[in-house]
CSV table of C-alpha atoms in Angstrom, one decimal:
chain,number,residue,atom,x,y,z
A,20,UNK,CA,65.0,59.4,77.0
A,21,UNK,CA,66.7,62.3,75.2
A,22,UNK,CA,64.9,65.6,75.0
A,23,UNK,CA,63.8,65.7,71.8
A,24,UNK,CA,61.8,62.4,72.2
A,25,UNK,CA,59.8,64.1,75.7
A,26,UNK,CA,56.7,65.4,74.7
A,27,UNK,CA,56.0,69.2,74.5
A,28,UNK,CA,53.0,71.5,76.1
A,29,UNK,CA,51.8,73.5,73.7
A,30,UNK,CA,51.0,77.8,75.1
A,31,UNK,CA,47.1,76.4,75.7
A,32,UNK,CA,48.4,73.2,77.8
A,33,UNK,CA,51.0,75.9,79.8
A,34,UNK,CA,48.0,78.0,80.5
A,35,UNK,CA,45.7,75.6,81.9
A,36,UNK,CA,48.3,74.2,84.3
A,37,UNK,CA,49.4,77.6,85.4
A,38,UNK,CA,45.6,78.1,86.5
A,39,UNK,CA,45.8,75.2,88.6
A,40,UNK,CA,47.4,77.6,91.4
A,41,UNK,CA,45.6,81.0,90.8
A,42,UNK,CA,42.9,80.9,93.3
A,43,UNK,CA,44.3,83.9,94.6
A,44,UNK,CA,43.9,85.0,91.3
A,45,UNK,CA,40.9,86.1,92.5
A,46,UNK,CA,42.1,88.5,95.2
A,47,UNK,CA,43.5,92.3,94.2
A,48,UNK,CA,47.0,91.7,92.5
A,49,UNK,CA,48.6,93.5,95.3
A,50,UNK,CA,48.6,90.9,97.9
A,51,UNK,CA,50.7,88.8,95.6
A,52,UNK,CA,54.6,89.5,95.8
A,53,UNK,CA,57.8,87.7,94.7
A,54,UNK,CA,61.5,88.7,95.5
A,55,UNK,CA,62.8,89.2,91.8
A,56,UNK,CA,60.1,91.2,90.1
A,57,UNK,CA,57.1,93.5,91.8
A,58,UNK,CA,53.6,92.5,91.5
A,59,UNK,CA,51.0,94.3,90.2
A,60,UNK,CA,48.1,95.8,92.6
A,61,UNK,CA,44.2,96.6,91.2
A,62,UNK,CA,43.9,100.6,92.3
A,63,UNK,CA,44.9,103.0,89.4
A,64,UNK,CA,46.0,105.9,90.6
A,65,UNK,CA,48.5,109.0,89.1
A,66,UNK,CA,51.4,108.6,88.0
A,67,UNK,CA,54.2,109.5,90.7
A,68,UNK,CA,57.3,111.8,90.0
A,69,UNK,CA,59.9,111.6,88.0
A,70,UNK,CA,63.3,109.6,89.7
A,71,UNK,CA,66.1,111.6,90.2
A,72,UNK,CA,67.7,113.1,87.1
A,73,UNK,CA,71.1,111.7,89.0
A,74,UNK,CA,70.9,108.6,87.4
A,75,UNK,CA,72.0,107.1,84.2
A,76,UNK,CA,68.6,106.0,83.5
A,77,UNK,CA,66.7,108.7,84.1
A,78,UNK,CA,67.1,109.4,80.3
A,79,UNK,CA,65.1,106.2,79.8
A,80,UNK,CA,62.0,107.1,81.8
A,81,UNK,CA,58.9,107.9,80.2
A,82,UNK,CA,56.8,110.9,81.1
A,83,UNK,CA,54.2,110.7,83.4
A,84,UNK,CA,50.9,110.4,82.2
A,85,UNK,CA,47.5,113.2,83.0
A,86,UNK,CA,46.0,111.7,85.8
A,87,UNK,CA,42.5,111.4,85.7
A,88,UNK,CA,39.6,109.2,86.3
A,89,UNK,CA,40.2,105.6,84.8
A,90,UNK,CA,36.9,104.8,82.2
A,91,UNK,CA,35.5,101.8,81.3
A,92,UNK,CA,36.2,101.4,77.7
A,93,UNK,CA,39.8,102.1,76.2
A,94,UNK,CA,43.2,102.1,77.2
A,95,UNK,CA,44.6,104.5,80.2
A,96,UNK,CA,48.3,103.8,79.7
A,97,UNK,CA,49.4,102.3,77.0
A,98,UNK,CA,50.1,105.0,73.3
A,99,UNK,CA,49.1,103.8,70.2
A,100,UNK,CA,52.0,101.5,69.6
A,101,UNK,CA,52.5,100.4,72.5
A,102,UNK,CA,48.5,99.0,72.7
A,103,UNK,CA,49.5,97.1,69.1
A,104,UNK,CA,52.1,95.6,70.8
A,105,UNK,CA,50.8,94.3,74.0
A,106,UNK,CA,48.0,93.2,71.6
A,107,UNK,CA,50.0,91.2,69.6
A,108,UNK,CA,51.7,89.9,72.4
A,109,UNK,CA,48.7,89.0,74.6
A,110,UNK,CA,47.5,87.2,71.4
A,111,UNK,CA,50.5,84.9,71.3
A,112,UNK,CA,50.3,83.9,74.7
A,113,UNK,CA,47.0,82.9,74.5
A,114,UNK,CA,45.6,82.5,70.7
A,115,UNK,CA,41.9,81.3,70.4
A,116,UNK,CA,41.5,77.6,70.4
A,117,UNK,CA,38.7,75.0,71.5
A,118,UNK,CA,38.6,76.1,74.6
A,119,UNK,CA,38.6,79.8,74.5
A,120,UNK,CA,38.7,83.3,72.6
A,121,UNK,CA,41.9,84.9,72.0
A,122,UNK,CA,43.7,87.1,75.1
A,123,UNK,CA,42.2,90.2,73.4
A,124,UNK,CA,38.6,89.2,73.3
A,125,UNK,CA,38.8,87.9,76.7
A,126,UNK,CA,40.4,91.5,78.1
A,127,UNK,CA,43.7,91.0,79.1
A,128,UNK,CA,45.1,93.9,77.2
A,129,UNK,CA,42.8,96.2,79.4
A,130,UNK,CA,43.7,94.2,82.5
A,131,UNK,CA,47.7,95.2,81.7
A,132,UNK,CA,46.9,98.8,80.6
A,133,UNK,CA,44.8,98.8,83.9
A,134,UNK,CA,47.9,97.3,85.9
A,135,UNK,CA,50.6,99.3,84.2
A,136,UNK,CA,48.7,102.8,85.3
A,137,UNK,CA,47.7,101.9,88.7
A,138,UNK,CA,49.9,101.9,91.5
A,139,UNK,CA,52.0,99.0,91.5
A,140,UNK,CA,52.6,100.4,87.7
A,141,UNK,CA,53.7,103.6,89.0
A,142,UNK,CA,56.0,102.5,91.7
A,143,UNK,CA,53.9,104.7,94.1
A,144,UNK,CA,55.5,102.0,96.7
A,145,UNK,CA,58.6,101.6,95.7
A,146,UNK,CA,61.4,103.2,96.9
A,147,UNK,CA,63.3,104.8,93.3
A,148,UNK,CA,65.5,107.4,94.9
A,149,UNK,CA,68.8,105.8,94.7
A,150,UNK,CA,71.3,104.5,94.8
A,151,UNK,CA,71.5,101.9,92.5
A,152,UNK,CA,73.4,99.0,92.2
A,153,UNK,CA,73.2,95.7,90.8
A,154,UNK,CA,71.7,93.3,93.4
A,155,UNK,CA,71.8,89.5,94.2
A,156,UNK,CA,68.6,87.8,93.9
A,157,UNK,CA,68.0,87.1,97.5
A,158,UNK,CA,67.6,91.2,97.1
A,159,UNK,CA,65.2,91.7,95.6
A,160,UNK,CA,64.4,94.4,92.7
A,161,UNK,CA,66.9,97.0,92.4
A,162,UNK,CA,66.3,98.7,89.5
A,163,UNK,CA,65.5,102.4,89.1
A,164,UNK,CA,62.4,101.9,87.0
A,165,UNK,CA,58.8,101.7,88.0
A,166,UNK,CA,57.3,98.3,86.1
A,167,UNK,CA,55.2,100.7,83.5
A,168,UNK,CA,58.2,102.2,82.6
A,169,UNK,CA,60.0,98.7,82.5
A,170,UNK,CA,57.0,97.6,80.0
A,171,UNK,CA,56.9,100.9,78.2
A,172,UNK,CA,60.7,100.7,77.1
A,173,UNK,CA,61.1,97.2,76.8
A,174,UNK,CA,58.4,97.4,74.0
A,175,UNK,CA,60.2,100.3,72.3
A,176,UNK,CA,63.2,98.3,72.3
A,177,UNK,CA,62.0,95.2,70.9
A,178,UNK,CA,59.6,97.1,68.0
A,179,UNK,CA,63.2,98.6,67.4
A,180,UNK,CA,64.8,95.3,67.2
A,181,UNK,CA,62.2,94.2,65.4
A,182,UNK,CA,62.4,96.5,62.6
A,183,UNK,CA,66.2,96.1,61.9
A,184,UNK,CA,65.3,92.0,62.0
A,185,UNK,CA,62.6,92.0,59.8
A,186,UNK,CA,62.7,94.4,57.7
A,187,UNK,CA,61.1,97.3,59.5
A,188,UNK,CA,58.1,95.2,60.4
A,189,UNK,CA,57.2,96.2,64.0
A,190,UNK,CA,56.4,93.2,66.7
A,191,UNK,CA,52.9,93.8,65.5
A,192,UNK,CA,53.0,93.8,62.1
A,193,UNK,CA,55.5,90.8,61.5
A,194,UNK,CA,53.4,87.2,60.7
A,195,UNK,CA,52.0,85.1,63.7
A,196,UNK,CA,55.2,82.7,63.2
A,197,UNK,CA,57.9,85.5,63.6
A,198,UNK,CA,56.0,86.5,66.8
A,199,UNK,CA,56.5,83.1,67.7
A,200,UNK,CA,60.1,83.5,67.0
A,201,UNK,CA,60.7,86.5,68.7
A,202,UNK,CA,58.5,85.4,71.7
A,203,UNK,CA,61.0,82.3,72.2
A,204,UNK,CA,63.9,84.2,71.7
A,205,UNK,CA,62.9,86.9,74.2
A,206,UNK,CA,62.0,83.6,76.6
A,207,UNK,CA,65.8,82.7,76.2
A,208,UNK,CA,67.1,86.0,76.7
A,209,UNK,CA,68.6,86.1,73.2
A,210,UNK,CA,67.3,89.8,72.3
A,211,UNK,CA,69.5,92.4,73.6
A,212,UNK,CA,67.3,95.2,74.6
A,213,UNK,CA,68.8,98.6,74.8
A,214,UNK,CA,66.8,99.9,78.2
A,215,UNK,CA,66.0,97.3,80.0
A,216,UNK,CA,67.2,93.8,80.8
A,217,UNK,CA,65.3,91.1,78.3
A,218,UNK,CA,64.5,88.7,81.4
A,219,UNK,CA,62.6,91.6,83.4
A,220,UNK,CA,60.7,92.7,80.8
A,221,UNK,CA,59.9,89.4,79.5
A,222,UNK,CA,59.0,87.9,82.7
A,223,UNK,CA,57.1,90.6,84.2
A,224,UNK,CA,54.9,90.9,80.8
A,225,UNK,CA,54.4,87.7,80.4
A,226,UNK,CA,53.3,87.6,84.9
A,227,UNK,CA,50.8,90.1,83.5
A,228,UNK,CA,49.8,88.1,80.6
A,229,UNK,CA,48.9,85.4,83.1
A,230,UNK,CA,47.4,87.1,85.7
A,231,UNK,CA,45.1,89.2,83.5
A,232,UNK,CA,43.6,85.7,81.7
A,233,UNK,CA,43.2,83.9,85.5
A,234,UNK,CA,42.3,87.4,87.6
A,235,UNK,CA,39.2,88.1,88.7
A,236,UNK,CA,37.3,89.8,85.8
A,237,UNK,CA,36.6,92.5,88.0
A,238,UNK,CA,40.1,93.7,87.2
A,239,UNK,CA,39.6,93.9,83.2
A,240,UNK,CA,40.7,90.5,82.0
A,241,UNK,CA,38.8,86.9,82.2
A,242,UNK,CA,36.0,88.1,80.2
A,243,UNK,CA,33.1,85.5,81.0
A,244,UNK,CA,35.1,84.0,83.3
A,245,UNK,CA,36.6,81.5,80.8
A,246,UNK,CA,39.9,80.6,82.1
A,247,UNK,CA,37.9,80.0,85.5
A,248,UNK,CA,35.5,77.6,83.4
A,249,UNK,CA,38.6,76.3,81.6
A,250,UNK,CA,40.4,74.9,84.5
A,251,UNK,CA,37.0,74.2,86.9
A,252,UNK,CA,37.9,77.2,89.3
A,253,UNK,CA,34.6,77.8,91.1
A,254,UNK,CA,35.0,81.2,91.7
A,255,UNK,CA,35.3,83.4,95.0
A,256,UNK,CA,33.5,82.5,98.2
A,257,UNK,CA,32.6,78.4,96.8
A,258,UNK,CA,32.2,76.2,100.1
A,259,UNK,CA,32.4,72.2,98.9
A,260,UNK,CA,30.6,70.9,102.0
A,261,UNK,CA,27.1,70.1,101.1
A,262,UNK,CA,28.6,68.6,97.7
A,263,UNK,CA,31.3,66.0,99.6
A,264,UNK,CA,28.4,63.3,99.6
A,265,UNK,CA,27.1,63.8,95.8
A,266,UNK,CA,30.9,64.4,93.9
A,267,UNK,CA,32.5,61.7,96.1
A,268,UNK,CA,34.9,59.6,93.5
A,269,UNK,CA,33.5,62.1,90.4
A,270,UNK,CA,34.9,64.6,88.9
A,271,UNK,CA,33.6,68.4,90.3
A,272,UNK,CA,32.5,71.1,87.6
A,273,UNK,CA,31.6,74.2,87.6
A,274,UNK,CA,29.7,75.7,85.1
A,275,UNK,CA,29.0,78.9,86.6
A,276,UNK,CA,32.1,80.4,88.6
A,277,UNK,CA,31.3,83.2,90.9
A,278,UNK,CA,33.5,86.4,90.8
A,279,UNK,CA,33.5,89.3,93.1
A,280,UNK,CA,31.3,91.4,91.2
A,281,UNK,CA,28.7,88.5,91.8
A,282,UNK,CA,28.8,88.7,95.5
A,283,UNK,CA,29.2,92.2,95.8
């Protein structure tokens, strides 16, 4: 079989098996770490310090933000254009179909502004005083940018990119099938972004994408609990033993998932 004749998952199909192993999507963000890229946690908090102005990059990081209580409604983090962008972008990830709304409607744009301000966003526990050097991957993250500022450049540099490629159309104003385009090309690392490098950027939005449609809607995201519903994830706190005896050889669904907020 060559590979054009293998069958191909659509974003939707992607998705639903990338739910399959987010039960701990249901737990704060923080207790979920990888070696390449850091992992965002639940608690906003205020921005932390500037790194040192040492650095080469230092003239790529972005000014901290007012701290301040987080609201309910509205972004926290995330300007203007940077709010059309991640909208866009969440969008193309996961565009309404049959078997749910779009990312937007479902809050996962709130759930990455939330991430992006909080602490895991802010680097508030990572260690950005130098010095840095490129890394191996049994390393870890090396980089001298906090993953907000990560996000916030990488989305400059691609609107940028996107302008020159498209005749000054940003990444949100270019048609649903360019997005496409430039969503795969960013996937293959074949946008050469000015800050930051393409793979980190891409894979840590895209990580955010994810988590913010499979978290716990108590984080912002998973409005109505619909990826939960998608996939038959019962929720926080389900026990299966009284239902052994009555599901035995069927398949189990559940049509009301329980999140924290419902136990708390």
């Amino acid at each position: 079989m060559t590979d054009d004749d293998r069958p191909r998952a659509d974003r939707r199909t992607i998705l639903k098996f990338a739910g399959l192993g987010m039960g701990a999507a249901a737990m704060p963000l923080a207790a979920q770490q990888t070696d390449a890229i850091p992992q965002p946690g639940a608690a906003p908090i205020p921005a932390p310090p500037s790194p040192p102005k040492a650095h080469d990059m230092a003239t790529h990081m972005a000014a901290p933000k007012p701290a301040g209580d987080v609201p309910r409604l509205g972004y926290v983090f995330l300007d203007a254009e940077e709010a059309a962008f991640v909208e866009a972008f969440v969008d193309t990830i996961i565009p309404a179909d049959e078997y749910s709304a779009k990312g937007t409607d479902l809050g996962v744009a709130t759930f990455v502004d939330r991430q992006l301000y909080s602490a895991w966003g802010q680097g508030r526990n990572m260690y950005l005083q130098g010095p840095f050097q490129d890394g191996t991957p049994e390393q870890g993250y090396q980089m001298a940018l906090a993953p907000a500022d990560i996000v916030r450049h990488g989305i400059a540099d691609l609107n940028a990119w996107a302008r020159k490629t498209y005749t000054d159309n940003s990444f949100d104003t270019v048609t649903d099938a360019q997005r496409i385009e430039i969503v795969t090309a960013l996937e293959a690392n074949k946008v050469e972004l000015a800050a930051v490098p393409t793979p980190v950027f891409f894979n840590m939005l895209y990580q955010l994408v994810t988590d913010g449609f499979f978290a716990d809607p108590l984080h912002g995201g998973n409005r109505g609990k619909a990826s939960w519903k998608m996939v038959g994830y019962p929720g926080v706190g389900e026990m299966y033993a009284d239902k052994i005896a009555e599901w035995r050889g069927r398949p189990f669904r559940v049509d009301d998932p329980q999140s924290i907020l419902d136990l708390s």
